[in-house]
Amino acid sequence: MSHEHPLPEMHRHLIESVYSEAMVLADEMRHYCEHQSPIDAAHLDPMTGVLLSCESLRLTTRLMHLLAWLLGHRAWAAGEVDSGPGRLPALPETSDSVRLRLPDAARALIAIGEALYRRAGALDVAMIAGPRPASPARALQQRLAVDLRG
């Protein structure tokens, strides 16, 4: 298992970028849950407090799925495992009616987490689809460059 997997460099870069962002978001989420969430919850009605707890758990779950998927791809790209992780699971997003009841800081973290998860989902689809065909414009540029030289 010492050989590196032929994962395109662009995908490796995107995986590393999403991984870095997910780690930052996980740290921001931890900080929110430890410091700001108890303050926010104290000013909410009981039902909204429960919604805040549920949405915090949903975001944590989304981040854990995302990080596990990203770590699996990093290990696969490095040749540490024989196959890549499965597909990134589809997870429901927070409904607008719930989102509007939450404190601003929680809404912001949820929005960032959902956007990051959607980006990873698009990357998952792109990696399954394989390499994209060469751009017709780039192919024409290359043909013209060869024709002008020769």
mmCIF file of C-alpha atoms in Angstrom:
data_model
loop_
_atom_site.group_PDB
_atom_site.id
_atom_site.type_symbol
_atom_site.label_atom_id
_atom_site.label_comp_id
_atom_site.label_asym_id
_atom_site.label_seq_id
_atom_site.Cartn_x
_atom_site.Cartn_y
_atom_site.Cartn_z
ATOM 1 C CA MET A 1 0.000 0.000 0.000
ATOM 2 C CA SER A 2 2.931 2.346 -0.404
ATOM 3 C CA HIS A 3 1.960 3.608 -3.857
ATOM 4 C CA GLU A 4 -0.040 6.769 -4.226
ATOM 5 C CA HIS A 5 -3.495 6.625 -5.745
ATOM 6 C CA PRO A 6 -3.866 8.451 -9.051
ATOM 7 C CA LEU A 7 -6.314 10.990 -7.634
ATOM 8 C CA PRO A 8 -6.135 14.101 -9.834
ATOM 9 C CA GLU A 9 -4.130 16.914 -8.285
ATOM 10 C CA MET A 10 -7.117 19.236 -8.509
ATOM 11 C CA HIS A 11 -9.203 16.822 -6.397
ATOM 12 C CA ARG A 12 -6.399 16.483 -3.846
ATOM 13 C CA HIS A 13 -6.211 20.256 -3.555
ATOM 14 C CA LEU A 14 -9.977 20.569 -3.162
ATOM 15 C CA ILE A 15 -10.077 17.809 -0.546
ATOM 16 C CA GLU A 16 -7.352 19.563 1.444
ATOM 17 C CA SER A 17 -9.148 22.888 1.144
ATOM 18 C CA VAL A 18 -12.513 21.501 2.279
ATOM 19 C CA TYR A 19 -10.757 19.578 5.073
ATOM 20 C CA SER A 20 -9.121 22.770 6.361
ATOM 21 C CA GLU A 21 -12.417 24.633 6.264
ATOM 22 C CA ALA A 22 -14.223 21.767 8.007
ATOM 23 C CA MET A 23 -11.644 21.735 10.805
ATOM 24 C CA VAL A 24 -11.999 25.496 11.282
ATOM 25 C CA LEU A 25 -15.785 25.164 11.332
ATOM 26 C CA ALA A 26 -15.574 22.296 13.846
ATOM 27 C CA ASP A 27 -13.483 24.506 16.115
ATOM 28 C CA GLU A 28 -15.886 27.429 15.710
ATOM 29 C CA MET A 29 -18.807 25.105 16.445
ATOM 30 C CA ARG A 30 -17.074 23.778 19.570
ATOM 31 C CA HIS A 31 -16.436 27.320 20.748
ATOM 32 C CA TYR A 32 -20.062 28.290 20.101
ATOM 33 C CA CYS A 33 -21.415 25.258 21.959
ATOM 34 C CA GLU A 34 -19.144 25.844 24.943
ATOM 35 C CA HIS A 35 -19.481 29.605 25.246
ATOM 36 C CA GLN A 36 -22.274 31.265 23.278
ATOM 37 C CA SER A 37 -24.955 28.572 22.992
ATOM 38 C CA PRO A 38 -25.713 28.470 26.750
ATOM 39 C CA ILE A 39 -26.112 32.272 26.727
ATOM 40 C CA ASP A 40 -28.341 32.117 23.625
ATOM 41 C CA ALA A 41 -30.412 29.261 25.051
ATOM 42 C CA ALA A 42 -31.087 31.197 28.265
ATOM 43 C CA HIS A 43 -32.917 33.850 26.225
ATOM 44 C CA LEU A 44 -35.021 31.429 24.179
ATOM 45 C CA ASP A 45 -38.380 29.896 24.870
ATOM 46 C CA PRO A 46 -38.105 26.177 25.798
ATOM 47 C CA MET A 47 -39.159 24.876 22.370
ATOM 48 C CA THR A 48 -36.650 27.072 20.541
ATOM 49 C CA GLY A 49 -33.992 25.938 23.025
ATOM 50 C CA VAL A 50 -34.735 22.337 22.021
ATOM 51 C CA LEU A 51 -34.541 23.335 18.342
ATOM 52 C CA LEU A 52 -31.165 24.954 18.977
ATOM 53 C CA SER A 53 -29.885 21.767 20.614
ATOM 54 C CA CYS A 54 -31.202 19.618 17.774
ATOM 55 C CA GLU A 55 -29.674 21.833 15.110
ATOM 56 C CA SER A 56 -26.342 21.909 16.953
ATOM 57 C CA LEU A 57 -26.352 18.102 16.935
ATOM 58 C CA ARG A 58 -27.334 18.059 13.259
ATOM 59 C CA LEU A 59 -24.408 20.359 12.403
ATOM 60 C CA THR A 60 -22.040 18.229 14.487
ATOM 61 C CA THR A 61 -23.262 15.093 12.698
ATOM 62 C CA ARG A 62 -22.820 16.773 9.312
ATOM 63 C CA LEU A 63 -19.271 17.787 10.227
ATOM 64 C CA MET A 64 -18.369 14.303 11.473
ATOM 65 C CA HIS A 65 -19.661 12.683 8.256
ATOM 66 C CA LEU A 66 -17.758 15.250 6.221
ATOM 67 C CA LEU A 67 -14.501 14.849 8.150
ATOM 68 C CA ALA A 68 -14.672 11.044 7.994
ATOM 69 C CA TRP A 69 -15.249 11.206 4.231
ATOM 70 C CA LEU A 70 -12.397 13.682 3.760
ATOM 71 C CA LEU A 71 -9.988 11.671 5.917
ATOM 72 C CA GLY A 72 -10.888 8.566 3.931
ATOM 73 C CA HIS A 73 -10.038 10.329 0.680
ATOM 74 C CA ARG A 74 -6.789 11.677 2.110
ATOM 75 C CA ALA A 75 -5.750 8.168 3.195
ATOM 76 C CA TRP A 76 -6.743 6.729 -0.193
ATOM 77 C CA ALA A 77 -4.844 9.420 -2.104
ATOM 78 C CA ALA A 78 -1.753 8.753 0.022
ATOM 79 C CA GLY A 79 -1.971 5.023 -0.692
ATOM 80 C CA GLU A 80 -2.611 4.203 2.975
ATOM 81 C CA VAL A 81 -5.804 2.277 2.143
ATOM 82 C CA ASP A 82 -6.793 0.264 -0.919
ATOM 83 C CA SER A 83 -10.032 2.036 -1.703
ATOM 84 C CA GLY A 84 -11.638 5.390 -1.202
ATOM 85 C CA PRO A 85 -14.509 5.972 1.144
ATOM 86 C CA GLY A 86 -18.060 5.461 0.010
ATOM 87 C CA ARG A 87 -20.232 8.266 -1.176
ATOM 88 C CA LEU A 88 -20.860 11.238 1.055
ATOM 89 C CA PRO A 89 -24.334 10.619 2.503
ATOM 90 C CA ALA A 90 -27.131 13.011 1.695
ATOM 91 C CA LEU A 91 -28.144 14.780 4.886
ATOM 92 C CA PRO A 92 -31.169 17.023 5.301
ATOM 93 C CA GLU A 93 -30.605 20.722 5.668
ATOM 94 C CA THR A 94 -32.227 22.891 8.296
ATOM 95 C CA SER A 95 -35.671 24.097 7.282
ATOM 96 C CA ASP A 96 -36.221 27.818 6.867
ATOM 97 C CA SER A 97 -38.934 27.796 9.529
ATOM 98 C CA VAL A 98 -36.478 26.373 12.086
ATOM 99 C CA ARG A 99 -33.574 28.502 10.902
ATOM 100 C CA LEU A 100 -35.530 31.731 11.434
ATOM 101 C CA ARG A 101 -36.151 30.863 15.096
ATOM 102 C CA LEU A 102 -32.477 30.340 15.928
ATOM 103 C CA PRO A 103 -29.973 32.915 17.206
ATOM 104 C CA ASP A 104 -27.876 34.685 14.580
ATOM 105 C CA ALA A 105 -24.616 32.940 15.502
ATOM 106 C CA ALA A 106 -26.225 29.503 15.224
ATOM 107 C CA ARG A 107 -27.810 30.395 11.880
ATOM 108 C CA ALA A 108 -24.446 31.546 10.546
ATOM 109 C CA LEU A 109 -22.671 28.339 11.596
ATOM 110 C CA ILE A 110 -25.438 26.199 10.124
ATOM 111 C CA ALA A 111 -25.328 28.093 6.830
ATOM 112 C CA ILE A 112 -21.544 27.709 6.603
ATOM 113 C CA GLY A 113 -21.785 23.999 7.445
ATOM 114 C CA GLU A 114 -24.481 23.362 4.865
ATOM 115 C CA ALA A 115 -22.584 25.253 2.169
ATOM 116 C CA LEU A 116 -19.395 23.333 2.944
ATOM 117 C CA TYR A 117 -21.277 20.031 2.856
ATOM 118 C CA ARG A 118 -22.827 20.947 -0.523
ATOM 119 C CA ARG A 119 -19.335 21.765 -1.877
ATOM 120 C CA ALA A 120 -18.064 18.395 -0.684
ATOM 121 C CA GLY A 121 -21.108 16.726 -2.259
ATOM 122 C CA ALA A 122 -20.305 18.373 -5.584
ATOM 123 C CA LEU A 123 -16.692 17.186 -5.240
ATOM 124 C CA ASP A 124 -17.961 13.671 -4.497
ATOM 125 C CA VAL A 125 -20.032 13.717 -7.693
ATOM 126 C CA ALA A 126 -17.110 15.104 -9.709
ATOM 127 C CA MET A 127 -14.772 12.376 -8.455
ATOM 128 C CA ILE A 128 -17.298 9.666 -9.302
ATOM 129 C CA ALA A 129 -17.830 11.135 -12.769
ATOM 130 C CA GLY A 130 -14.105 10.983 -13.487
ATOM 131 C CA PRO A 131 -11.988 13.422 -15.440
ATOM 132 C CA ARG A 132 -13.798 15.980 -17.536
ATOM 133 C CA PRO A 133 -13.123 16.038 -21.252
ATOM 134 C CA ALA A 134 -10.672 18.641 -22.467
ATOM 135 C CA SER A 135 -12.116 22.043 -23.165
ATOM 136 C CA PRO A 136 -12.838 22.568 -26.898
ATOM 137 C CA ALA A 137 -11.438 26.093 -26.594
ATOM 138 C CA ARG A 138 -8.200 24.818 -25.052
ATOM 139 C CA ALA A 139 -7.908 22.129 -27.746
ATOM 140 C CA LEU A 140 -8.308 24.804 -30.432
ATOM 141 C CA GLN A 141 -5.658 26.994 -28.763
ATOM 142 C CA GLN A 142 -3.233 24.061 -28.683
ATOM 143 C CA ARG A 143 -3.898 23.208 -32.350
ATOM 144 C CA LEU A 144 -3.355 26.843 -33.341
ATOM 145 C CA ALA A 145 -0.115 27.010 -31.372
ATOM 146 C CA VAL A 146 1.176 23.883 -33.147
ATOM 147 C CA ASP A 147 0.057 25.210 -36.560
ATOM 148 C CA LEU A 148 1.731 28.575 -35.985
ATOM 149 C CA ARG A 149 5.021 26.921 -35.004
ATOM 150 C CA GLY A 150 5.147 24.562 -37.874
#
